Coordinates of C-alpha atoms in Angstrom, one line a residue:
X14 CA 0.0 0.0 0.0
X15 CA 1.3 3.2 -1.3
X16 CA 1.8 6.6 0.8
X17 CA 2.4 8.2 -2.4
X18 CA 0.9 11.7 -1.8
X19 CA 0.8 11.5 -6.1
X20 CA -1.6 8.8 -5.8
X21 CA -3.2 9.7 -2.7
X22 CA -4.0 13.7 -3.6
X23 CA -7.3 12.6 -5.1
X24 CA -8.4 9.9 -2.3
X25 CA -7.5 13.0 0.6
X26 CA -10.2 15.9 -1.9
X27 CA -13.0 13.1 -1.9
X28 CA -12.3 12.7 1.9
X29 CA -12.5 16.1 2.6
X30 CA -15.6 16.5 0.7
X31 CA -17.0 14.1 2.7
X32 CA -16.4 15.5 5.8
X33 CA -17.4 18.8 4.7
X34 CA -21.0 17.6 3.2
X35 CA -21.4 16.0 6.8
X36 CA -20.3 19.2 8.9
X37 CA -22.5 21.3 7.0
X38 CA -25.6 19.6 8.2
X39 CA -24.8 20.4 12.0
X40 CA -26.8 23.1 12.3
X41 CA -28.5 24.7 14.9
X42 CA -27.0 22.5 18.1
X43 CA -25.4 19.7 16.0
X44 CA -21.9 20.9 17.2
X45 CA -22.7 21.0 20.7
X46 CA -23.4 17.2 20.8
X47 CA -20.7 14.6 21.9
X48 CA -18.4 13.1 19.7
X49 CA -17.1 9.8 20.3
X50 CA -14.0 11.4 21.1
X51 CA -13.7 11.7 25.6
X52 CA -14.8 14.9 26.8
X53 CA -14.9 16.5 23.0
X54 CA -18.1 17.9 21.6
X55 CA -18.5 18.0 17.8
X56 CA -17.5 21.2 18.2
X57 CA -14.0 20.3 19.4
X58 CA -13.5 17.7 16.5
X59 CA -14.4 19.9 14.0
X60 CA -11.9 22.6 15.1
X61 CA -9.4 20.5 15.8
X62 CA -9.7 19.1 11.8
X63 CA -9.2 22.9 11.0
X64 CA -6.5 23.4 13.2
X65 CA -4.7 20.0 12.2
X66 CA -4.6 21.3 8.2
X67 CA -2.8 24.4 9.3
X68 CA -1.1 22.1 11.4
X69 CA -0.1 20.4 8.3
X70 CA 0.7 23.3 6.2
X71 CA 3.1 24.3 8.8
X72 CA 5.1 21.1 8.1
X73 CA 4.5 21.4 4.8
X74 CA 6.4 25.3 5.1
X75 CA 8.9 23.3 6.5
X76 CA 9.6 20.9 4.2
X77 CA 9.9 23.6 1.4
X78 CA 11.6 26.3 2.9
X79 CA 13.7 23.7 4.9
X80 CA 13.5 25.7 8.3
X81 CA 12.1 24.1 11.3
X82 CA 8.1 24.9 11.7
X83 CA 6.1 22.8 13.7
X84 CA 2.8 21.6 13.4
X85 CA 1.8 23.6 16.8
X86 CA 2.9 26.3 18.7
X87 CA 2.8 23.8 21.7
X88 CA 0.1 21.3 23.2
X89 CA -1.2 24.3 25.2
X90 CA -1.6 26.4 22.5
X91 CA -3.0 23.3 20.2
X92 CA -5.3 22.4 23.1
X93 CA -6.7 25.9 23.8
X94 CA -7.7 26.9 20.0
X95 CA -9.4 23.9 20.2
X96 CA -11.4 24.2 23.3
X97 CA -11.8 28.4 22.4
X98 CA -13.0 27.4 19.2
X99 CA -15.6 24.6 20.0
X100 CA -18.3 27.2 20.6
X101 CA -18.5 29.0 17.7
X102 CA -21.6 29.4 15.4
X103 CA -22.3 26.8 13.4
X104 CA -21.7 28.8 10.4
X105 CA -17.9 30.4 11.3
X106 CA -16.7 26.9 12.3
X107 CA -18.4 25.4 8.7
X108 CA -16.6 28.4 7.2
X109 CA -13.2 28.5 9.0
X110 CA -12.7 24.7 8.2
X111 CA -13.2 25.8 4.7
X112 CA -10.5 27.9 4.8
X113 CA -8.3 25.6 6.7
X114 CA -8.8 23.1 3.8
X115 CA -8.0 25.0 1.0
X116 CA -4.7 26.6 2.7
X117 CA -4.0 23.1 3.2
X118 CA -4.3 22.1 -0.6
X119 CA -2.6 25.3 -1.5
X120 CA 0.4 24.0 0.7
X121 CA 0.1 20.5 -1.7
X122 CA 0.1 22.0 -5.0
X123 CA 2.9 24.7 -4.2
X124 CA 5.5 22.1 -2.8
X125 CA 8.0 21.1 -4.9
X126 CA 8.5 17.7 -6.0
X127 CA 11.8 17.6 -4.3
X128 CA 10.9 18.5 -1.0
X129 CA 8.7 15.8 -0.4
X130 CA 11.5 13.9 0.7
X131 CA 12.1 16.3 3.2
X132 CA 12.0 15.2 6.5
X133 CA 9.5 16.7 9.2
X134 CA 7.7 16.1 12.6
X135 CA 4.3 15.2 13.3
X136 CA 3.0 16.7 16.5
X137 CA 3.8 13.4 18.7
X138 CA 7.2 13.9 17.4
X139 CA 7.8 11.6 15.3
X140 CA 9.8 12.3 12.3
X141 CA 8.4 11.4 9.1
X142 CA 9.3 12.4 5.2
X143 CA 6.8 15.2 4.0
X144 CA 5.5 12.6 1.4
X145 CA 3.3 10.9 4.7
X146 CA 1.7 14.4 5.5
X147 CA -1.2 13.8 2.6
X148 CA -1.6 9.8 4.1
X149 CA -1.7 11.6 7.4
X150 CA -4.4 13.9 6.7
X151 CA -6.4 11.2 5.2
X152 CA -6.4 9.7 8.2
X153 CA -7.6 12.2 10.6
X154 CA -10.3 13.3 8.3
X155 CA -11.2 9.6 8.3
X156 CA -11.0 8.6 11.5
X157 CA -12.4 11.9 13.3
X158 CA -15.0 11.9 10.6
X159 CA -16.3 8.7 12.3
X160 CA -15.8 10.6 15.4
X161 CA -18.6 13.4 15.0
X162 CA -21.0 10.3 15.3
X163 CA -23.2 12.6 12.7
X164 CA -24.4 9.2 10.4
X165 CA -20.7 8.4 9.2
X166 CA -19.2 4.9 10.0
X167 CA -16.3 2.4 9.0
X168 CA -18.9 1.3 6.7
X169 CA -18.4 4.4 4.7
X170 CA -14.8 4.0 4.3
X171 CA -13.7 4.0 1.0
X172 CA -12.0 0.1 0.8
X173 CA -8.8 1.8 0.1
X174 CA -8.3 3.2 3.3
X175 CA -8.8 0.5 5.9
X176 CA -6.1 -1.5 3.5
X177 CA -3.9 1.3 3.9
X178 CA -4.6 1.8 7.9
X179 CA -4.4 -2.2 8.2
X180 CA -0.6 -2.2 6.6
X181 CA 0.5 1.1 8.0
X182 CA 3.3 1.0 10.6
X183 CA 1.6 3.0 12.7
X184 CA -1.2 0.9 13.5
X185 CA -1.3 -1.6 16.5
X186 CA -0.3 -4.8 15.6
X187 CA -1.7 -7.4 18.2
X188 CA -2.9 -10.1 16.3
X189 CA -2.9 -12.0 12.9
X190 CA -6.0 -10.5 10.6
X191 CA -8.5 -12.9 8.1
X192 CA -10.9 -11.4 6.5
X193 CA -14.3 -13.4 6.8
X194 CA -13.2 -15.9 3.6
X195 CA -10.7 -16.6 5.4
X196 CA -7.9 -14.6 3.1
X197 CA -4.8 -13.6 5.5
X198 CA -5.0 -9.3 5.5
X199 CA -2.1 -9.2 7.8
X200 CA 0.3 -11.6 9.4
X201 CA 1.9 -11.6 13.1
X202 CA 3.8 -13.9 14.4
X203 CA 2.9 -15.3 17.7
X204 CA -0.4 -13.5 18.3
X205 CA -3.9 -14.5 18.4
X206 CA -6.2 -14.6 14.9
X207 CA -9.2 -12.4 14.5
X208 CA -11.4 -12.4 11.6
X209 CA -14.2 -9.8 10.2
X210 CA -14.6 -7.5 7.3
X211 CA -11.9 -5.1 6.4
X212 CA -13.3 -1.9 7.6
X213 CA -14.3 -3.4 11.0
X214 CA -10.3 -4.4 11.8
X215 CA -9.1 -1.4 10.9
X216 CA -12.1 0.4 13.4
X217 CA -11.5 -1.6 15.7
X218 CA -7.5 -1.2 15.7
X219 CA -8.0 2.5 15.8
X220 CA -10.3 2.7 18.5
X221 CA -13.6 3.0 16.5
X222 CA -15.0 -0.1 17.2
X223 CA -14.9 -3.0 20.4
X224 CA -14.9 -5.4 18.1
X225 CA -18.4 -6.1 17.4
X226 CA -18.7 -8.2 14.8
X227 CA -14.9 -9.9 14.8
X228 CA -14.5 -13.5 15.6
X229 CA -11.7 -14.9 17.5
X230 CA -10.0 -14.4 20.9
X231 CA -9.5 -11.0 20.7
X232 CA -6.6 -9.3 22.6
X233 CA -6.4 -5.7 24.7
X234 CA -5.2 -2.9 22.5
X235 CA -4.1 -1.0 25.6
X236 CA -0.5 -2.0 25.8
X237 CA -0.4 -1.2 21.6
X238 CA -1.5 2.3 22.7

């Protein structure tokens, strides 16, 4: 599975589009619900989205100009635009996402092909090349997308992108995956087999799902955290 941002600039604009045709019909106090993120309204999830583009762009900035720009400020800063903006109408947080987005693809279609190679931070720290910011993106849209609990589910995932999640480093790893034919998705050695569709591994690996629906002895994902 490719984290070609080439091949992958199309699947992030559909994403988005998504996201966006979901936000906009949180109206009135849509945003004020909770997510399925702890102690985050939809509010908070659709800020932070806003805040994690420019977050982006910033690394992007980085990897063109080649001087160091992180993603935030700092967690406190990150933290407090996200609770300060969680409030807002409706309307200005609809709109300000908007924005966010398009600086975002902006950032993507100015960068030159030769700093994508480049090598940045995410906000955890961990240093990736420039090329994983567009796979990145893709999956927080994805993920918190799910998260805004606003009629969107694994379900929806296009079938490219629990593949992706399912054979990306960065997911947890605790057991050996069959889909329900029986097809190995992903092999580990000396861990326990589960078995279910695609996009119910990969919500389930990320925290989306308990595992309704997967067979097999399934194992605790806290010490994967």
């Amino acid at each position: 599975m490719t984290a070609d941002p080439l091949v992958l600039d199309a699947e992030l604009d559909r994403a988005t589009e998504r996201l966006l045709a979901t936000v906009r019909t949180l109206d009135g106090n849509g945003l004020t619900a909770p997510s399925l993120c702890p102690g985050w309204t939809r509010g908070h999830v659709v800020t932070h989205l806003a805040r994690n583009a420019d977050a982006y762009v910033n690394l992007l900035t980085w990897a063109r100009t080649g001087v160091r720009t992180p993603a935030y400020e700092s967690p406190a800063v990150r933290n407090g635009e996200i609770e300060s903006g969680s409030s807002r109408p409706p309307q200005d947080q609809h709109d300000d996402l908007v924005a966010a987005v398009a600086r975002l693809r902006s950032a993507i279609d100015d960068l030159p092909a030769s700093s994508w190679t480049a090598t940045v931070e995410l906000p955890s720290g961990t240093p990736i090349p420039a090329a994983r910011v567009v796979w990145s993106r893709i999956c927080e849209v994805e993920l918190h997308h799910v998260d805004l609990d606003a009629g969107y589910g694994p379900a929806d995932w296009p079938e490219s992108f629990p593949q992706r999640l399912l054979h990306d480093p960065a997911t947890p790893r605790p057991a050996t995956l069959l889909d329900p034919t029986g097809h190995c998705l992903l092999s580990v050695a000396d861990t326990p087999t589960v078995t279910g569709p695609v996009h119910l591994l990969a919500a389930w690996l990320t925290g989306r799902s308990d595992g309704t629906g997967l067979t097999g002895d399934l194992p605790s994902l806290e010490k994967w955290k």
